[in-house]
Short mmCIF file of C-alpha atoms in Angstrom, two decimals:
data_model
loop_
_atom_site.label_atom_id
_atom_site.label_comp_id
_atom_site.label_asym_id
_atom_site.label_seq_id
_atom_site.Cartn_x
_atom_site.Cartn_y
_atom_site.Cartn_z
CA MET A 1 -2.28 16.54 14.83
CA LYS A 2 0.46 16.84 17.35
CA PHE A 3 3.90 18.31 16.04
CA SER A 4 6.46 16.53 17.95
CA PHE A 5 10.00 17.05 17.54
CA GLY A 6 10.36 13.73 15.63
CA PHE A 7 7.38 14.70 13.37
CA LEU A 8 9.02 18.05 12.68
CA ALA A 9 12.55 16.66 12.12
CA ILE A 10 10.80 14.02 9.49
CA LEU A 11 8.96 16.83 7.78
CA LEU A 12 11.95 19.14 7.47
CA ALA A 13 13.90 16.14 6.01
CA PHE A 14 11.18 15.50 3.52
CA LEU A 15 11.12 19.23 2.44
CA ALA A 16 14.97 19.18 2.13
CA ILE A 17 14.85 16.12 0.06
CA ILE A 18 11.97 17.48 -2.24
CA ALA A 19 13.92 20.78 -2.42
CA GLY A 20 17.24 19.06 -3.45
CA SER A 21 15.60 16.98 -6.10
CA SER A 22 13.49 20.08 -7.41
CA LEU A 23 16.63 22.08 -7.65
CA LEU A 24 18.46 19.41 -9.89
CA VAL A 25 15.48 19.05 -11.84
CA LEU A 26 15.16 22.71 -12.71
CA ARG A 27 18.99 23.03 -13.23
CA THR A 28 18.81 20.21 -15.64
CA LEU A 29 15.73 21.43 -17.53
CA GLY A 30 17.37 24.77 -17.89
CA ALA A 31 20.93 23.57 -18.96
CA PHE A 32 19.59 21.33 -21.62
CA GLY A 33 17.21 23.78 -23.29
CA LEU A 34 13.99 23.07 -22.18
CA VAL A 35 13.24 26.05 -20.18
CA GLY A 36 13.74 29.05 -22.46
CA SER A 37 12.39 32.14 -20.97
CA PRO A 38 12.82 33.66 -17.72
CA SER A 39 8.83 33.59 -16.98
CA ALA A 40 9.02 29.87 -17.69
CA ALA A 41 11.68 29.15 -15.21
CA ARG A 42 9.76 31.46 -12.47
CA THR A 43 6.65 29.55 -13.12
CA LEU A 44 8.37 26.14 -12.71
CA VAL A 45 10.10 27.50 -9.69
CA TRP A 46 6.82 28.42 -8.12
CA PHE A 47 5.34 25.26 -8.90
CA PHE A 48 8.03 23.12 -7.74
CA SER A 49 8.04 25.09 -4.48
CA ALA A 50 4.39 25.06 -3.78
CA THR A 51 3.53 21.68 -4.46
CA PRO A 52 4.98 20.03 -1.61
CA ILE A 53 3.70 22.59 0.90
CA VAL A 54 0.15 22.26 -0.63
CA LEU A 55 0.39 18.63 -0.31
CA ILE A 56 1.44 18.58 3.38
CA LEU A 57 -1.24 21.27 4.22
CA CYS A 58 -3.85 18.99 2.71
CA MET A 59 -2.65 16.08 4.57
CA THR A 60 -2.93 18.13 7.86
CA LEU A 61 -6.11 19.51 7.14
CA TYR A 62 -7.71 16.41 5.88
CA ASN A 63 -7.50 15.19 9.48
CA LYS A 64 -10.07 17.95 10.31
CA ILE A 65 -11.95 18.54 7.36
CA ASN A 66 -13.24 16.31 4.61
CA SER A 67 -13.30 18.54 1.60
CA PRO A 68 -13.55 17.97 -2.12
CA ALA A 69 -11.13 21.09 -2.63
CA LEU A 70 -8.42 19.63 -0.43
CA SER A 71 -8.95 16.25 -2.15
CA PHE A 72 -8.17 17.80 -5.40
CA PHE A 73 -5.38 19.80 -4.33
CA TYR A 74 -3.90 16.59 -2.61
CA HIS A 75 -4.36 14.57 -5.82
CA ILE A 76 -2.14 17.26 -7.71
CA GLY A 77 0.47 16.97 -5.11
CA ILE A 78 0.34 13.20 -4.53
CA ILE A 79 0.68 12.41 -8.29
CA TRP A 80 3.48 15.08 -8.63
CA LEU A 81 5.92 13.34 -6.02
CA PRO A 82 6.58 10.31 -8.34
CA ILE A 83 6.72 12.46 -11.45
CA LEU A 84 9.48 14.51 -9.49
CA LEU A 85 11.16 11.03 -8.46
CA TYR A 86 11.48 10.07 -12.12
CA LEU A 87 12.46 13.43 -13.34
CA PHE A 88 15.20 13.54 -10.42
CA LEU A 89 16.44 9.76 -11.64
CA GLY A 90 16.27 11.06 -15.23
CA SER A 91 18.22 14.29 -14.54
CA ILE A 92 21.10 12.05 -13.05
CA LEU A 93 21.21 9.89 -16.16
CA LEU A 94 21.29 13.12 -18.39
CA TRP A 95 24.29 14.49 -16.61
CA ILE A 96 26.23 11.20 -16.35
CA THR A 97 25.37 10.86 -20.28
CA TYR A 98 26.49 14.53 -20.88
CA PHE A 99 29.92 14.08 -18.96
CA ILE A 100 30.89 10.81 -20.59
CA SER A 101 29.95 11.95 -23.97
CA LYS A 102 31.99 15.18 -23.28
CA SER A 103 35.07 13.19 -22.04
CA PHE A 104 35.07 11.25 -25.35
CA GLY A 105 34.39 14.47 -27.56
CA VAL A 106 30.98 13.14 -28.47
CA HIS A 107 28.23 15.50 -29.33
CA LEU A 108 24.75 14.16 -28.33
CA PRO A 109 21.40 16.01 -28.85
CA MET A 110 20.97 16.71 -24.80
CA THR A 111 17.77 18.73 -25.45
CA LEU A 112 16.07 15.77 -27.22
CA LEU A 113 17.28 13.40 -24.43
CA ALA A 114 15.75 15.66 -21.86
CA SER A 115 12.69 15.95 -23.69
CA ILE A 116 12.59 11.99 -23.69
CA VAL A 117 13.16 12.07 -19.99
CA VAL A 118 10.27 14.64 -19.27
CA PHE A 119 7.96 12.27 -21.58
CA VAL A 120 8.84 8.97 -19.93
CA SER A 121 8.54 10.29 -16.40
CA LEU A 122 4.74 11.53 -17.33
CA ALA A 123 3.98 8.45 -19.35
CA ALA A 124 5.42 6.13 -16.47
CA THR A 125 3.25 7.91 -13.98
CA ALA A 126 0.15 7.94 -16.36
CA TYR A 127 0.60 4.28 -16.94
CA GLY A 128 1.21 3.59 -13.25
CA ILE A 129 -2.17 5.43 -12.26
CA TRP A 130 -4.24 3.40 -15.02
CA ASN A 131 -2.63 0.13 -13.82
CA ALA A 132 -3.42 0.72 -10.14
CA THR A 133 -7.20 0.55 -11.29
CA ARG A 134 -6.66 -2.89 -12.82
CA ILE A 135 -7.39 -5.49 -10.21
CA ARG A 136 -6.11 -9.04 -10.67
CA ILE A 137 -7.28 -12.12 -9.38
CA VAL A 138 -4.23 -14.42 -8.24
CA THR A 139 -4.15 -17.87 -7.33
CA GLN A 140 -1.59 -19.09 -4.66
CA THR A 141 -1.31 -22.60 -3.86
CA VAL A 142 0.13 -23.67 -0.29
CA GLU A 143 0.77 -27.16 1.09
CA SER A 144 -0.58 -27.89 4.56
CA THR A 145 -1.49 -31.37 5.94
CA ALA A 146 -3.26 -29.79 8.81
CA LEU A 147 -5.59 -27.73 6.72
CA SER A 148 -6.02 -29.77 3.63
CA ALA A 149 -8.89 -32.05 5.13
CA ASP A 150 -11.40 -29.00 5.60
CA TRP A 151 -10.11 -26.45 3.03
CA ARG A 152 -9.06 -28.38 0.27
CA ASP A 153 -11.12 -27.31 -3.06
CA LYS A 154 -12.32 -24.29 -1.03
CA ASN A 155 -11.59 -20.68 -1.75
CA ILE A 156 -9.87 -18.84 0.65
CA VAL A 157 -9.73 -15.14 -0.32
CA LEU A 158 -6.93 -12.79 1.01
CA VAL A 159 -7.57 -8.95 0.42
CA SER A 160 -5.45 -6.42 2.10
CA ASP A 161 -4.49 -2.54 1.85
CA THR A 162 -7.56 -1.14 0.15
CA HIS A 163 -6.56 2.10 1.79
CA LEU A 164 -10.05 3.87 1.56
CA GLY A 165 -10.01 7.61 2.18
CA ILE A 166 -8.71 10.39 0.04
CA VAL A 167 -7.73 8.62 -3.00
CA ARG A 168 -9.68 5.41 -2.90
CA ASN A 169 -13.46 5.78 -2.09
CA LYS A 170 -16.85 3.86 -1.76
CA HIS A 171 -16.60 3.11 -5.96
CA PHE A 172 -13.31 1.40 -5.54
CA MET A 173 -14.65 -0.65 -2.57
CA LYS A 174 -17.72 -1.70 -4.80
CA LYS A 175 -15.14 -2.95 -7.53
CA VAL A 176 -13.28 -4.80 -4.66
CA VAL A 177 -16.33 -6.45 -3.42
CA LYS A 178 -17.68 -7.29 -7.15
CA LYS A 179 -14.25 -8.97 -7.71
CA ILE A 180 -14.43 -11.01 -4.54
CA ASN A 181 -17.88 -12.28 -4.91
CA SER A 182 -16.96 -13.33 -8.52
CA VAL A 183 -14.53 -16.02 -7.37
CA ASN A 184 -17.26 -17.60 -5.10
CA PRO A 185 -15.34 -17.07 -1.83
CA ASP A 186 -15.55 -19.66 1.02
CA ILE A 187 -13.96 -17.28 3.51
CA VAL A 188 -12.66 -13.71 3.21
CA LEU A 189 -9.56 -12.63 5.32
CA PHE A 190 -9.06 -8.79 5.10
CA ALA A 191 -5.46 -8.34 6.45
CA GLY A 192 -5.57 -4.62 7.52
CA ASP A 193 -5.12 -1.29 6.04
CA ILE A 194 -8.91 -1.10 4.81
CA ILE A 195 -8.65 2.76 5.44
CA ASP A 196 -5.82 5.10 4.83
CA GLY A 197 -6.16 7.06 7.87
CA PRO A 198 -7.75 10.37 7.41
CA LYS A 199 -11.35 10.96 8.18
CA PHE A 200 -13.87 10.29 5.62
CA ASN A 201 -17.47 8.99 5.45
CA TYR A 202 -17.20 5.32 6.78
CA ALA A 203 -20.57 4.56 6.47
CA LYS A 204 -20.81 5.38 2.81
CA GLY A 205 -17.24 4.14 2.17
CA LEU A 206 -17.70 0.68 3.75
CA GLU A 207 -21.31 0.01 3.13
CA GLN A 208 -20.45 -2.14 -0.05
CA LEU A 209 -19.00 -4.76 2.45
CA SER A 210 -22.62 -5.67 3.15
CA GLU A 211 -22.70 -7.34 -0.42
CA LEU A 212 -20.05 -9.81 0.29
CA ARG A 213 -21.07 -13.39 0.36
CA ALA A 214 -18.73 -15.86 1.95
CA THR A 215 -19.77 -19.51 3.36
CA PHE A 216 -17.43 -19.06 6.62
CA GLY A 217 -17.76 -15.62 6.86
CA VAL A 218 -15.67 -12.26 6.41
CA PHE A 219 -12.87 -11.66 8.81
CA TYR A 220 -10.73 -8.52 9.53
CA THR A 221 -7.82 -7.54 11.29
CA PRO A 222 -6.41 -4.01 11.39
CA GLY A 223 -3.08 -2.83 10.12
CA ASN A 224 -0.68 0.36 10.65
CA HIS A 225 -2.78 2.83 8.86
CA GLU A 226 -6.09 2.09 11.21
CA ALA A 227 -3.68 3.17 13.88
CA TYR A 228 -3.01 6.58 12.31
CA ASN A 229 -7.13 7.31 12.36
CA SER A 230 -8.24 9.78 14.79
CA GLU A 231 -11.75 8.36 14.96
CA PRO A 232 -11.77 4.94 16.01
CA GLU A 233 -14.69 5.42 17.85
CA LYS A 234 -16.44 5.81 14.80
CA PHE A 235 -14.60 3.61 12.41
CA TYR A 236 -14.76 0.27 14.32
CA PRO A 237 -18.32 0.16 15.20
CA ILE A 238 -19.19 0.51 11.36
CA ILE A 239 -16.68 -2.15 10.11
CA GLU A 240 -17.90 -4.41 12.78
CA LYS A 241 -21.43 -4.35 11.29
CA TYR A 242 -19.82 -5.89 7.92
CA THR A 243 -16.95 -8.15 9.19
CA ILE A 244 -16.00 -10.33 12.16
CA MET A 245 -13.09 -8.22 13.51
CA LEU A 246 -10.21 -10.18 15.08
CA ARG A 247 -7.87 -8.00 17.35
CA ASP A 248 -5.69 -10.30 19.32
CA ARG A 249 -8.56 -12.79 19.41
CA LYS A 250 -9.54 -16.19 17.82
CA VAL A 251 -12.62 -17.90 16.71
CA ASP A 252 -13.05 -21.44 15.46
CA ILE A 253 -14.60 -22.00 12.01
CA ASN A 254 -14.47 -25.16 9.94
CA ASN A 255 -12.46 -27.06 12.21
CA THR A 256 -9.71 -24.20 12.03
CA GLN A 257 -8.75 -21.66 14.68
CA ILE A 258 -8.93 -18.10 12.88
CA ILE A 259 -6.68 -15.80 14.93
CA GLY A 260 -6.06 -12.17 13.94
CA LEU A 261 -3.25 -10.12 15.55
CA ASP A 262 -3.58 -6.38 15.66
CA PHE A 263 -0.88 -4.15 14.12
CA LYS A 264 1.96 -3.57 16.50
CA ASN A 265 5.67 -2.47 16.05
CA GLU A 266 7.17 -5.18 18.33
CA THR A 267 9.83 -8.00 18.44
CA ALA A 268 9.21 -11.49 17.43
CA ASP A 269 8.78 -12.53 21.01
CA THR A 270 6.06 -10.27 21.64
CA THR A 271 4.36 -11.35 18.46
CA ALA A 272 4.59 -14.83 19.95
CA THR A 273 3.33 -14.05 23.49
CA ARG A 274 0.29 -12.22 21.89
CA LEU A 275 -0.35 -15.31 19.71
CA SER A 276 -0.44 -17.42 22.89
CA THR A 277 -2.57 -14.85 24.63
CA ALA A 278 -5.14 -14.92 21.91
CA GLY A 279 -5.82 -18.52 22.54
CA TYR A 280 -3.70 -20.27 20.13
CA ASN A 281 -3.61 -24.06 20.31
CA ASP A 282 -0.65 -25.63 18.48
CA ASN A 283 -2.48 -29.18 18.15
CA LYS A 284 -5.20 -27.57 16.21
CA PRO A 285 -5.37 -26.41 12.52
CA SER A 286 -4.94 -22.46 12.14
CA ILE A 287 -4.92 -19.65 10.07
CA VAL A 288 -3.37 -16.22 11.47
CA ILE A 289 -4.12 -12.76 9.80
CA MET A 290 -1.03 -10.50 10.49
CA HIS A 291 -0.91 -7.22 8.45
CA ASP A 292 2.78 -6.97 8.71
CA PRO A 293 4.92 -10.10 7.54
CA LYS A 294 8.09 -8.76 9.52
CA ASN A 295 7.76 -11.25 12.34
CA ILE A 296 6.22 -14.20 10.32
CA LYS A 297 9.26 -16.37 11.86
CA ALA A 298 7.48 -16.14 15.22
CA LEU A 299 4.35 -17.97 13.59
CA GLN A 300 6.62 -20.40 12.07
CA ASN A 301 8.18 -21.34 15.20
CA ALA A 302 4.67 -21.78 16.70
CA GLY A 303 3.75 -24.05 13.90
CA VAL A 304 0.77 -22.05 12.63
CA SER A 305 -0.71 -23.82 9.68
CA LEU A 306 -1.17 -20.73 7.56
CA ALA A 307 -0.15 -16.98 8.04
CA VAL A 308 -1.55 -14.28 5.88
CA SER A 309 -0.28 -10.72 5.34
CA GLY A 310 -0.13 -7.62 3.38
CA HIS A 311 1.59 -4.26 4.16
CA THR A 312 4.37 -4.35 1.81
CA HIS A 313 2.35 -3.55 -1.38
CA CYS A 314 5.44 -5.05 -2.79
CA GLY A 315 6.83 -1.55 -2.97
CA GLN A 316 3.95 -0.25 -5.18
CA PHE A 317 6.06 1.38 -7.75
CA PHE A 318 9.75 1.32 -8.90
CA PRO A 319 12.19 2.05 -7.51
CA ILE A 320 10.54 1.69 -4.30
CA ASN A 321 9.98 -1.79 -4.83
CA LEU A 322 13.65 -2.49 -4.85
CA ILE A 323 14.04 -0.84 -1.40
CA VAL A 324 10.88 -2.88 0.15
CA LYS A 325 12.33 -6.18 -1.37
CA SER A 326 15.91 -5.52 0.36
CA ILE A 327 13.88 -5.08 3.51
CA TYR A 328 11.26 -7.80 3.65
CA LYS A 329 13.22 -10.29 1.22
CA LYS A 330 11.26 -13.34 0.76
CA TYR A 331 8.44 -12.18 2.60
CA THR A 332 7.86 -9.24 0.15
CA TYR A 333 5.46 -11.16 -1.82
CA GLY A 334 4.16 -14.72 -2.50
CA VAL A 335 4.28 -18.18 -0.64
CA ASN A 336 6.75 -19.22 1.61
CA GLN A 337 6.76 -22.66 3.07
CA VAL A 338 8.92 -23.14 6.23
CA GLY A 339 8.37 -26.55 8.20
CA ASN A 340 4.69 -26.91 9.00
CA THR A 341 3.82 -23.13 8.34
CA ALA A 342 2.71 -21.69 5.02
CA SER A 343 2.69 -18.02 4.60
CA VAL A 344 1.30 -15.80 1.88
CA THR A 345 1.79 -11.96 1.48
CA THR A 346 -0.18 -10.24 -0.85
CA CYS A 347 0.68 -6.94 -2.73
CA GLY A 348 -2.47 -5.46 -1.87
CA VAL A 349 -5.45 -4.25 -3.69
CA GLY A 350 -5.28 -0.48 -3.42
CA THR A 351 -2.53 2.28 -2.92
CA ALA A 352 -1.11 4.35 -0.19
CA MET A 353 0.20 7.80 -0.83
CA SER A 354 0.48 8.19 -4.73
CA PRO A 355 -2.24 6.23 -6.68
CA LEU A 356 0.04 4.45 -8.89
CA ARG A 357 1.59 0.90 -9.40
CA LEU A 358 4.49 0.44 -11.60
CA GLY A 359 6.39 -2.98 -11.38
CA THR A 360 3.59 -4.24 -9.19
CA ASN A 361 0.00 -5.09 -9.61
CA PRO A 362 -3.13 -4.74 -7.54
CA GLU A 363 -4.66 -8.36 -6.57
CA ILE A 364 -7.08 -10.27 -4.67
CA VAL A 365 -5.57 -13.74 -3.85
CA ILE A 366 -7.44 -16.92 -3.88
CA ILE A 367 -5.36 -19.33 -1.67
CA LYS A 368 -5.93 -22.95 -2.51
CA VAL A 369 -4.70 -25.55 0.22
CA LYS A 370 -3.48 -29.06 -0.88
#
């Protein structure tokens, strides 16, 4: 891993945020009577201090070493982050409640309220981890006169963001494949981030894809997390054994051009140029796979029949979902119909970073055309 100035700046900012949040939480737990003894306080200080450092070390080393021990400590760190987030938010609420009650001369059981905050933080995280394992099948209906003749009554299955790697593994992929096959897909579209980025056994992790059964085939276009992987020469040959990989190219299937646009941080104009370079024909029905829905408008302007994306995770868990929705707005999730173009963004089926979903659900989408 290259430690550029930008990376170090982000790392230091991350640690500063964690340190500030941890300090507030520790101060709150002590002030409201949940940390009684000095030894308990010292233990908490050590835990709060060591956990983010261990997490960063595990993330760094995992790019070089695939180890069960690293995975164990990574899981502790990555699960601790949302707990800390909820404890931080709860601490703010506790102090607001305390000062308001004090100003009105009202005595509240602050120790009890602090205990409730801790319980809710732990329970919310536990529920989120459980909820992230419950894959839903969701049906989205789009209107497209261009596609309806050939795709009416067929199952277009959209899957995104499995994020195989440290947290999700071959057992998760087996579950995903079983769910996909259960809906009798006519075509399967993987819209990026099949892997999380760090090294792992790609052959074992992806071999379940060989069990997929789809009338017109299984198509895959990479996302941003594939770009984080340091072994593309090992990963891409394996994924190509099980899917038709589309990176800025098209194939013609069922009287429809299927185009995949590789993930790029770019302007809408550049997206339009790449669409044209990939061989797009605006006189023919089209389905475009593009991981990030940021530049969907470029596809709408080009008259694409159907665009499918993932990437947003719908924010994955509260309150991050509110931030993501403020960025992507109506393209955060679901169907959008603009002119002749229908677009579908999925919440994704896996998780990135922390393995929980709170306020969002993991899903596999069946797209029906009418």
